[in-house]
PDB file of C-alpha atoms in Angstrom:
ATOM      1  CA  UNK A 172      -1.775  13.727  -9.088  1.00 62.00           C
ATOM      2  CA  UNK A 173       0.297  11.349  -7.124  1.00 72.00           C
ATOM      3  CA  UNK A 174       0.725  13.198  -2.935  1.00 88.00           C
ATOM      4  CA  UNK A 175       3.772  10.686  -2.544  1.00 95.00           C
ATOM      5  CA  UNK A 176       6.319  10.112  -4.950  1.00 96.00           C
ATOM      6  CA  UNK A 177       8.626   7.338  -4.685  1.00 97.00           C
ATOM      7  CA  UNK A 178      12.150   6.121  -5.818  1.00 96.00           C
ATOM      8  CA  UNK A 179      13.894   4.097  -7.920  1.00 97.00           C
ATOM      9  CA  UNK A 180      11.370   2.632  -9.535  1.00 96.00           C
ATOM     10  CA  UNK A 181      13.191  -0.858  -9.231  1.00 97.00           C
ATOM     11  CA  UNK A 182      16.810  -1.929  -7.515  1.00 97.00           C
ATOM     12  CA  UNK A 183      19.422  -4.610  -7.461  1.00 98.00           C
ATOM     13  CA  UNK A 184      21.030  -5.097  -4.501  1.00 97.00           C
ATOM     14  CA  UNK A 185      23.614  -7.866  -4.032  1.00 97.00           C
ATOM     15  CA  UNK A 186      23.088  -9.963  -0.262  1.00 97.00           C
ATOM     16  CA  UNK A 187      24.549  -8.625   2.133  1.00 97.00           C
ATOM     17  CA  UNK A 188      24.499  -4.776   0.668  1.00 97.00           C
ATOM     18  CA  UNK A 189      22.024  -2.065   1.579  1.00 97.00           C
ATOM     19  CA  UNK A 190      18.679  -0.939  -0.232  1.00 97.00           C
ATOM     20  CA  UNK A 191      17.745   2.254  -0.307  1.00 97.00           C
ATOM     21  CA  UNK A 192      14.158   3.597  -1.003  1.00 98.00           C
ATOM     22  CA  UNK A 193      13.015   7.926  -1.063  1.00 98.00           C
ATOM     23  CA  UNK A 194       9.926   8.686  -0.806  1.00 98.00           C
ATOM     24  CA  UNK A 195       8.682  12.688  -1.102  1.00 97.00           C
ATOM     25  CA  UNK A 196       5.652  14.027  -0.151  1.00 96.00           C
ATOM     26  CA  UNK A 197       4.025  18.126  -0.889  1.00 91.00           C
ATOM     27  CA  UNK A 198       1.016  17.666   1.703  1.00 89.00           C
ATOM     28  CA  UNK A 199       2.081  19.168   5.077  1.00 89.00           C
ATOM     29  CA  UNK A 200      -0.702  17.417   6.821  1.00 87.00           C
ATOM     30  CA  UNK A 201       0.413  14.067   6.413  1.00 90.00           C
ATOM     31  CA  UNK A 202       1.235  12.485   9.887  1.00 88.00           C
ATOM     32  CA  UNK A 203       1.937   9.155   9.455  1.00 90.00           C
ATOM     33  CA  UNK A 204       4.226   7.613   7.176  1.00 93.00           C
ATOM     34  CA  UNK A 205       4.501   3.502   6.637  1.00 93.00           C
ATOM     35  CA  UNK A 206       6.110   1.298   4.533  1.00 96.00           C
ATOM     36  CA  UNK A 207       4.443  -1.766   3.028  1.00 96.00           C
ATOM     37  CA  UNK A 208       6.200  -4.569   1.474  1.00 97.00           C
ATOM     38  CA  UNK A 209       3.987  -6.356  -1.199  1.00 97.00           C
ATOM     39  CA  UNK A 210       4.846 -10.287  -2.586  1.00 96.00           C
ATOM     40  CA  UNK A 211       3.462 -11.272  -5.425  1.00 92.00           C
ATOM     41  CA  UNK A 212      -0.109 -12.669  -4.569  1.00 89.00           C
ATOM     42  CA  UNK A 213      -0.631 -11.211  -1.377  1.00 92.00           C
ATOM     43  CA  UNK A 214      -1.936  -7.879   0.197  1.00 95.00           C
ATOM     44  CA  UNK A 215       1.048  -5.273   1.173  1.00 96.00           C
ATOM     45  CA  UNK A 216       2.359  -5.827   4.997  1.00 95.00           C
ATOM     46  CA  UNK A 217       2.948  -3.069   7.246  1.00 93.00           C
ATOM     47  CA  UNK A 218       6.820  -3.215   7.964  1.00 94.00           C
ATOM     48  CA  UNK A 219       7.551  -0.144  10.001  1.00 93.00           C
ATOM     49  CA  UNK A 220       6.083   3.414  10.649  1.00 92.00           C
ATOM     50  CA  UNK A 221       7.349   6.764  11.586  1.00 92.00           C
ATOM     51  CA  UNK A 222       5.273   9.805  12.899  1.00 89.00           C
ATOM     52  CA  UNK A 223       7.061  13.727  12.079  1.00 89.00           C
ATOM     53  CA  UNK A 224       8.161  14.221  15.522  1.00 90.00           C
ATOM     54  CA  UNK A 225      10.686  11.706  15.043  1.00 92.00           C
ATOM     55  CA  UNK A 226      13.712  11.574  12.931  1.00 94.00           C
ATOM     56  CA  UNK A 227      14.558   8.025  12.440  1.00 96.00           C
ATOM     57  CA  UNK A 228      13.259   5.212  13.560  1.00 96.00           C
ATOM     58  CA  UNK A 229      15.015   1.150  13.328  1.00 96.00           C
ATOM     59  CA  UNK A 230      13.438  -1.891  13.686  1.00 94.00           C
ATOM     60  CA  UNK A 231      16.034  -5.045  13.025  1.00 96.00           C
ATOM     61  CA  UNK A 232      17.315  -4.867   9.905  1.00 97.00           C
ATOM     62  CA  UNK A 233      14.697  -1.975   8.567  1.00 97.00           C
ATOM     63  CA  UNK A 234      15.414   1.892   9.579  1.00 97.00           C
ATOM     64  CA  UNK A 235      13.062   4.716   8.248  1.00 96.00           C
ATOM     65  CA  UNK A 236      14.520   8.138   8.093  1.00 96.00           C
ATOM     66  CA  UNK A 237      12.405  11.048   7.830  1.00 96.00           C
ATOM     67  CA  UNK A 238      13.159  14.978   7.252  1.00 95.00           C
ATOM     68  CA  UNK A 239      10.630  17.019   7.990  1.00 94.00           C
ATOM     69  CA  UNK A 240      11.492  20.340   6.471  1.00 94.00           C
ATOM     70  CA  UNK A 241      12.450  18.452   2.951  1.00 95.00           C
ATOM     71  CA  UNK A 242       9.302  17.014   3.283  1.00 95.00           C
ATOM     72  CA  UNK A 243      11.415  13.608   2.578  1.00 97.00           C
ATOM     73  CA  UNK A 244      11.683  10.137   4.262  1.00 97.00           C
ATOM     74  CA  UNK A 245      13.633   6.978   3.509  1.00 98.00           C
ATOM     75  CA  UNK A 246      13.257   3.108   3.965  1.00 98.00           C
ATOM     76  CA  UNK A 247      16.840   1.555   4.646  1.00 98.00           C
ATOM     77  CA  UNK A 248      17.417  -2.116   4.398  1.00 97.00           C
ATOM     78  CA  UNK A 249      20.484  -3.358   5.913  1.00 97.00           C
ATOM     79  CA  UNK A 250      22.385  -6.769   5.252  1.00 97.00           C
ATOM     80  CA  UNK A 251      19.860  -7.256   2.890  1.00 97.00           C
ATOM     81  CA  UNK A 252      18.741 -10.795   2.046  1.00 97.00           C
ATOM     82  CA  UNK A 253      17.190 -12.825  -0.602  1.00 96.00           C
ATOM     83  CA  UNK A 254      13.698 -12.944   0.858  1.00 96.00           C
ATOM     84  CA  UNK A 255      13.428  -9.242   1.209  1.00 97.00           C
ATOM     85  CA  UNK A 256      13.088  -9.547  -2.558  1.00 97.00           C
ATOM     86  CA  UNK A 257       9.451  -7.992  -3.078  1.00 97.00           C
ATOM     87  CA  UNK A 258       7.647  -4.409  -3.750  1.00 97.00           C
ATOM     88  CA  UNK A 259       8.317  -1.870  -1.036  1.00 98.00           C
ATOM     89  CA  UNK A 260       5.897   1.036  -0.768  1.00 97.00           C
ATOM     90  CA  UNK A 261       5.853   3.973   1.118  1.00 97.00           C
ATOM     91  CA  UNK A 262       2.251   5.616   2.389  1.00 95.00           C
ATOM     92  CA  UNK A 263       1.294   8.821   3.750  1.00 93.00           C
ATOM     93  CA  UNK A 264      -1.779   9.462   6.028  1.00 87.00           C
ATOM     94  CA  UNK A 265      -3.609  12.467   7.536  1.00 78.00           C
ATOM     95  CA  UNK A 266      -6.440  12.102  10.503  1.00 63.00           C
ATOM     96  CA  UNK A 267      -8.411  11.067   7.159  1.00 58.00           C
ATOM     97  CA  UNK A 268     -10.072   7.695   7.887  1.00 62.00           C
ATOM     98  CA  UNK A 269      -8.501   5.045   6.033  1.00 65.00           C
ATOM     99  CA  UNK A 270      -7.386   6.808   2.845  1.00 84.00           C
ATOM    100  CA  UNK A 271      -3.650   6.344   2.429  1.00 89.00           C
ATOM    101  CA  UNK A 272      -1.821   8.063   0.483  1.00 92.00           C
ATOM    102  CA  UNK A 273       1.013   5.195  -1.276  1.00 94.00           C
ATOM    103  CA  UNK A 274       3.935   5.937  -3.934  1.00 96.00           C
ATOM    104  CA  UNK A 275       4.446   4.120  -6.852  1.00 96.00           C
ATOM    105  CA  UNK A 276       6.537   1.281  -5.464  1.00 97.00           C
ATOM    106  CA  UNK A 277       9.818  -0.093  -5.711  1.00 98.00           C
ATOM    107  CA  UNK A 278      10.685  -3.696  -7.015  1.00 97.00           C
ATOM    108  CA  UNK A 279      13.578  -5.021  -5.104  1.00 98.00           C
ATOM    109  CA  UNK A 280      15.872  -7.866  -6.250  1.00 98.00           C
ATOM    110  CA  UNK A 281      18.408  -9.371  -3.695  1.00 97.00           C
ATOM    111  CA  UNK A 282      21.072 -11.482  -5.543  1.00 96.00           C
ATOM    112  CA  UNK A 283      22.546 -14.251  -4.188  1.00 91.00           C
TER     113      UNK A 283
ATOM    114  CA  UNK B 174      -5.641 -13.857  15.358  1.00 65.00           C
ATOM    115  CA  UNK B 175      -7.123 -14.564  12.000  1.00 79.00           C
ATOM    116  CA  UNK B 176      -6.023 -12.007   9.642  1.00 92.00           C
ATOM    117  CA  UNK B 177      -8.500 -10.130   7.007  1.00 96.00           C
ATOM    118  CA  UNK B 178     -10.514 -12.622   4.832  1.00 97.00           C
ATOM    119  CA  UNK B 179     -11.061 -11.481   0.901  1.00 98.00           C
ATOM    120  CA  UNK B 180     -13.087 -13.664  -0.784  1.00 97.00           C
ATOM    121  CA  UNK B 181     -13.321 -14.595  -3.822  1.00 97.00           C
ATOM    122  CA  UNK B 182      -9.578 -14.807  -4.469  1.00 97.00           C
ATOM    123  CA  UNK B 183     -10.509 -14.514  -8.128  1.00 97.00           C
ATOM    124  CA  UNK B 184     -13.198 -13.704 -10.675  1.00 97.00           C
ATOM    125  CA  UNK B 185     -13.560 -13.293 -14.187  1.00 98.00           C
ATOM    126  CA  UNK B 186     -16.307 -11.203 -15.376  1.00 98.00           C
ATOM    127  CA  UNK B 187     -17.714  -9.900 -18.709  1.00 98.00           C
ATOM    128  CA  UNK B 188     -18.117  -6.078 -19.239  1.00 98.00           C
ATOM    129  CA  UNK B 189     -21.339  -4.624 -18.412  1.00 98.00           C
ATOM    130  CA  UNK B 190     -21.951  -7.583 -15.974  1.00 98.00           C
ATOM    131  CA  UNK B 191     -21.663  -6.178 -12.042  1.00 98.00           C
ATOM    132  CA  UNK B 192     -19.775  -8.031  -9.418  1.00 98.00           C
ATOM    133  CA  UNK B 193     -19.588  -8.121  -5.593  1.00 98.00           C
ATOM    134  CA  UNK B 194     -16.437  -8.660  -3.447  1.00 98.00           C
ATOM    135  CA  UNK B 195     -16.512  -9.704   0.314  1.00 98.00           C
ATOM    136  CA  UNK B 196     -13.949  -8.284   2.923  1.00 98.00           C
ATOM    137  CA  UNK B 197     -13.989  -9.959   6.673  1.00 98.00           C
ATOM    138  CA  UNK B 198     -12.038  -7.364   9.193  1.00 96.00           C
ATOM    139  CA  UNK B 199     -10.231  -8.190  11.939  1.00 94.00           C
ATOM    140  CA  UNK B 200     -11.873  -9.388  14.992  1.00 93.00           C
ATOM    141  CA  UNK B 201     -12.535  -6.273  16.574  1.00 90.00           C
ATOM    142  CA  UNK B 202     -11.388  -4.099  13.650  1.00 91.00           C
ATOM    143  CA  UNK B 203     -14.465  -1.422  13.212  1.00 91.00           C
ATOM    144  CA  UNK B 204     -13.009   0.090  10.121  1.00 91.00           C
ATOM    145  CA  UNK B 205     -12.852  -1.352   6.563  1.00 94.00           C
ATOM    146  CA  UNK B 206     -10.882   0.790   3.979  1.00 94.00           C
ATOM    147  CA  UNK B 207     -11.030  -0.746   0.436  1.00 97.00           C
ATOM    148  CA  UNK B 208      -8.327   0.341  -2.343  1.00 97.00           C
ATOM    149  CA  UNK B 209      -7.873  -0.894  -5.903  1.00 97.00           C
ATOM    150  CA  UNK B 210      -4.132  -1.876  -7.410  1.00 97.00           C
ATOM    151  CA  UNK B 211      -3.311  -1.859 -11.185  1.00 96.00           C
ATOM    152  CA  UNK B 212       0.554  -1.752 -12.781  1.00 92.00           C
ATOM    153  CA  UNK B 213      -0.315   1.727 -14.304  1.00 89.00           C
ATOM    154  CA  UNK B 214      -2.262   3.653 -11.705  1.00 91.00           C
ATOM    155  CA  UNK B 215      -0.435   1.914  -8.552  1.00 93.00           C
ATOM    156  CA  UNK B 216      -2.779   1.945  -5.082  1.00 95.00           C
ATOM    157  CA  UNK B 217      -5.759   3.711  -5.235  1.00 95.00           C
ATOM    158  CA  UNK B 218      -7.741   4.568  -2.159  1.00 93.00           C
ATOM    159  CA  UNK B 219     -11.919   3.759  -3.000  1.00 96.00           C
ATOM    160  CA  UNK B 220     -13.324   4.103  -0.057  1.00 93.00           C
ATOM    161  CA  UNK B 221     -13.238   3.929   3.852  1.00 93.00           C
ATOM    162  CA  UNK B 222     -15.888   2.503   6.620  1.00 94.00           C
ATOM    163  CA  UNK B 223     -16.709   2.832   9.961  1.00 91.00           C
ATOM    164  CA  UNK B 224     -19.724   1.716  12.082  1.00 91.00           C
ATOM    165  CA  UNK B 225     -21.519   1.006   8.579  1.00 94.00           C
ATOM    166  CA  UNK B 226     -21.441   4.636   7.491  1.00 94.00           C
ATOM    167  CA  UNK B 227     -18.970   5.830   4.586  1.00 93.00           C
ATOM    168  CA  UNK B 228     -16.703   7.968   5.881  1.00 89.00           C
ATOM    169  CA  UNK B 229     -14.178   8.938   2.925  1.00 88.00           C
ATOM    170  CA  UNK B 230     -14.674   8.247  -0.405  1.00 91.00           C
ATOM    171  CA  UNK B 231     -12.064   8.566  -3.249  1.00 92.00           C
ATOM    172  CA  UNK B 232     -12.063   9.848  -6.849  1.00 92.00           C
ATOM    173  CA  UNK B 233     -13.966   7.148  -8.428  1.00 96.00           C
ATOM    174  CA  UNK B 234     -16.731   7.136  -9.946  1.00 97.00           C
ATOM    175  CA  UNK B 235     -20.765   5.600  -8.939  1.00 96.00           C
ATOM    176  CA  UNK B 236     -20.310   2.277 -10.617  1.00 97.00           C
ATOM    177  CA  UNK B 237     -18.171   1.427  -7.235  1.00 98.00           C
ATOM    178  CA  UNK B 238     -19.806   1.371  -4.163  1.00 97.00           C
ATOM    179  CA  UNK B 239     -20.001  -0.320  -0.965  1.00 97.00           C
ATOM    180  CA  UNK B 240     -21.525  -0.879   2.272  1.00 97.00           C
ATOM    181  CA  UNK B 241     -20.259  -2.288   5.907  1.00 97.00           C
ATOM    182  CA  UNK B 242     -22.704  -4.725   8.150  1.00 97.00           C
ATOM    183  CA  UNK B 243     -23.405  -4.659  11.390  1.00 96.00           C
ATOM    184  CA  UNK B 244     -20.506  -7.453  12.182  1.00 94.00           C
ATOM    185  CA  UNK B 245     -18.024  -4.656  10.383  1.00 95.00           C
ATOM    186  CA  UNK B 246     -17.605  -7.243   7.567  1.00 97.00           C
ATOM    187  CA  UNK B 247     -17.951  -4.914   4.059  1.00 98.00           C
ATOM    188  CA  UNK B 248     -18.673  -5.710   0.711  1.00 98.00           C
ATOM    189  CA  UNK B 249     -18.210  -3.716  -2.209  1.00 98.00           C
ATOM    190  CA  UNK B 250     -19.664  -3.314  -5.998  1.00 98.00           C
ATOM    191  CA  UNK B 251     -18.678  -2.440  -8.787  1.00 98.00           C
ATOM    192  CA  UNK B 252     -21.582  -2.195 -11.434  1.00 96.00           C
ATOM    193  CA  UNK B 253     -21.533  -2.459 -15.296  1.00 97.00           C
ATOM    194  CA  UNK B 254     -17.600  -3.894 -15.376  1.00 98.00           C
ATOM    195  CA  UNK B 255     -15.514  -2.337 -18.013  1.00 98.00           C
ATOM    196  CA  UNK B 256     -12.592  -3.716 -18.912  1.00 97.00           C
ATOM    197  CA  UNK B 257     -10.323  -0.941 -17.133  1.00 97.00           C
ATOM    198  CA  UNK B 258     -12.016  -2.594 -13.263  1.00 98.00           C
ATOM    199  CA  UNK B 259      -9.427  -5.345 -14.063  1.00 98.00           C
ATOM    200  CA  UNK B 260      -7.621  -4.917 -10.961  1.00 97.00           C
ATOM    201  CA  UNK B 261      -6.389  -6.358  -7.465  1.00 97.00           C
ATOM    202  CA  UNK B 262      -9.020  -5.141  -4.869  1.00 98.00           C
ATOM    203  CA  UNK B 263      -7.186  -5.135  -1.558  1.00 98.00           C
ATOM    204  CA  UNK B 264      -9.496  -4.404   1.344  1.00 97.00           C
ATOM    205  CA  UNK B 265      -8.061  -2.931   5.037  1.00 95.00           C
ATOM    206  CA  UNK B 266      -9.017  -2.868   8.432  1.00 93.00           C
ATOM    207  CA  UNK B 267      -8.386  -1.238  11.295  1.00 88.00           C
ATOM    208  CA  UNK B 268      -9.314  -0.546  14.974  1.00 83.00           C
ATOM    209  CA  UNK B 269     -10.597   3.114  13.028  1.00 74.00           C
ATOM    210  CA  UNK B 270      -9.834   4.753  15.997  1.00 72.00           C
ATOM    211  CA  UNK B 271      -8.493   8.664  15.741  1.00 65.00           C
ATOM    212  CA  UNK B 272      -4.555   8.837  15.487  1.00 63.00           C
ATOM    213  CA  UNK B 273      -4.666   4.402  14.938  1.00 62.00           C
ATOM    214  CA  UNK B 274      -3.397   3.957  11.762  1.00 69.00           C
ATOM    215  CA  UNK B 275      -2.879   0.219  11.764  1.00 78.00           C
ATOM    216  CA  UNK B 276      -4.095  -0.965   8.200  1.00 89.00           C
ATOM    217  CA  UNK B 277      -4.127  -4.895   7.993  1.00 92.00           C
ATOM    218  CA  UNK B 278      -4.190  -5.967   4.605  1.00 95.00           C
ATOM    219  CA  UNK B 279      -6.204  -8.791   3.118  1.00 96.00           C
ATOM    220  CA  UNK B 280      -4.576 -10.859   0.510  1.00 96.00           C
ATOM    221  CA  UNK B 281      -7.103  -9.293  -2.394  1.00 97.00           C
ATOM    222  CA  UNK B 282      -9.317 -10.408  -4.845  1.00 98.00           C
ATOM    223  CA  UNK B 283      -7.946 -10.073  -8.720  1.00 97.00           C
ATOM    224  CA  UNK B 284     -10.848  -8.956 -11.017  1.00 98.00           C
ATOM    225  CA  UNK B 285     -10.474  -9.927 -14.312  1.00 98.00           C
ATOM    226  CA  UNK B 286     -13.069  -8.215 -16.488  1.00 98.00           C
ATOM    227  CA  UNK B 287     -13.091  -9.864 -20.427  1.00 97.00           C
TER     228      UNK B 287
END
């Protein structure tokens, strides 16, 4: 049973246009929420974080919004550009040690 | 800073042979966290350690196991392969401290069981 659930499963988004990513989540405990973004061949990359007490959160071009009482948070990517074409995934944690809790992904294609 | 070090980058195994993957932390990074990634079951946590004791385990079952050294540097195995361990093990650290959640990925090691 999958804590996180993520959407769309894929999106094209032209350059210059904005990506947007939902992620849900049922467990009330989680207190940490990243997204990773994942090219092919390499280990996922931490690109921002957000902790419940806040309700958005931007770093450059990459803004996380979270809503705590849907129990749903976003990854928005503005002015988006070819190289952010990869696989973004969003990740819940607890005070668990280690055990993050990821959606399924999303494949993003930037278009020229 | 040298990032985490996965090594092999690849194997190919045969089923019912066991292998053993190597995962060098962070310098200073006391917590390993190993998970395995496949197209249909996405990332799966395996297990998490700290100080060389397990401290979480995931839903999987005895063949996998692993251990952390003294120098925090893990390994993990998986024993009698089927061909279902064909995956991308992705390994973790972290400072492990409570409330730090800073996960450094390594860059994997892609299993290929035949």
């Amino acid at each position: 049973q999958q804590q996180v659930k993520q959407s769309p499963q894929s999106l094209i988004v032209q350059k210059g246009g904005i990506s947007i990513i939902n992620c849900a989540y049922e467990n009330t405990a989680f207190d940490y929420f990243p997204w990773y973004q994942q090219f092919p061949g390499k280990g996922p990359a931490l690109l921002i974080a957000i902790r419940p007490d806040v309700s958005e959160k931007k770093e450059g071009r990459f803004t996380i919004s979270f809503n705590k009482s849907a129990k749903q948070f976003s990854l928005h990517i503005m002015d988006s550009q070819p190289g952010d074409s990869a696989t973004y995934f969003c990740a819940a944690n607890t005070d668990s040690w280690g055990k993050l809790q990821f959606g399924a992904g999303t494949q993003v294609v930037v278009t020229p | 800073k040298a990032g985490v070090t996965q090594t092999p980058r690849y194997l190919i195994k045969t089923r019912g042979q066991q292998v053993t993957l190597s995962c060098s932390p962070i310098s200073g990074h006391r917590s390993v966290s190993w998970y395995q990634q496949t197209p249909g079951q996405g990332l799966q946590f395996l297990f998490e350690y700290f100080s060389e004791t397990q401290r979480n385990k995931g839903n999987f079952p005895g063949r996998f196991s692993g251990r952390q050294f003294s120098n925090s540097r893990s390994e993990m195995n998986v024993s009698t392969l089927e061909l279902g361990d064909s995956a991308l093990y992705l390994c973790a650290s972290s400072l492990g401290d409570s409330g730090n959640y800073g996960y450094t990925f390594g860059s994997g090691t892609r299993l290929t069981v035949v």
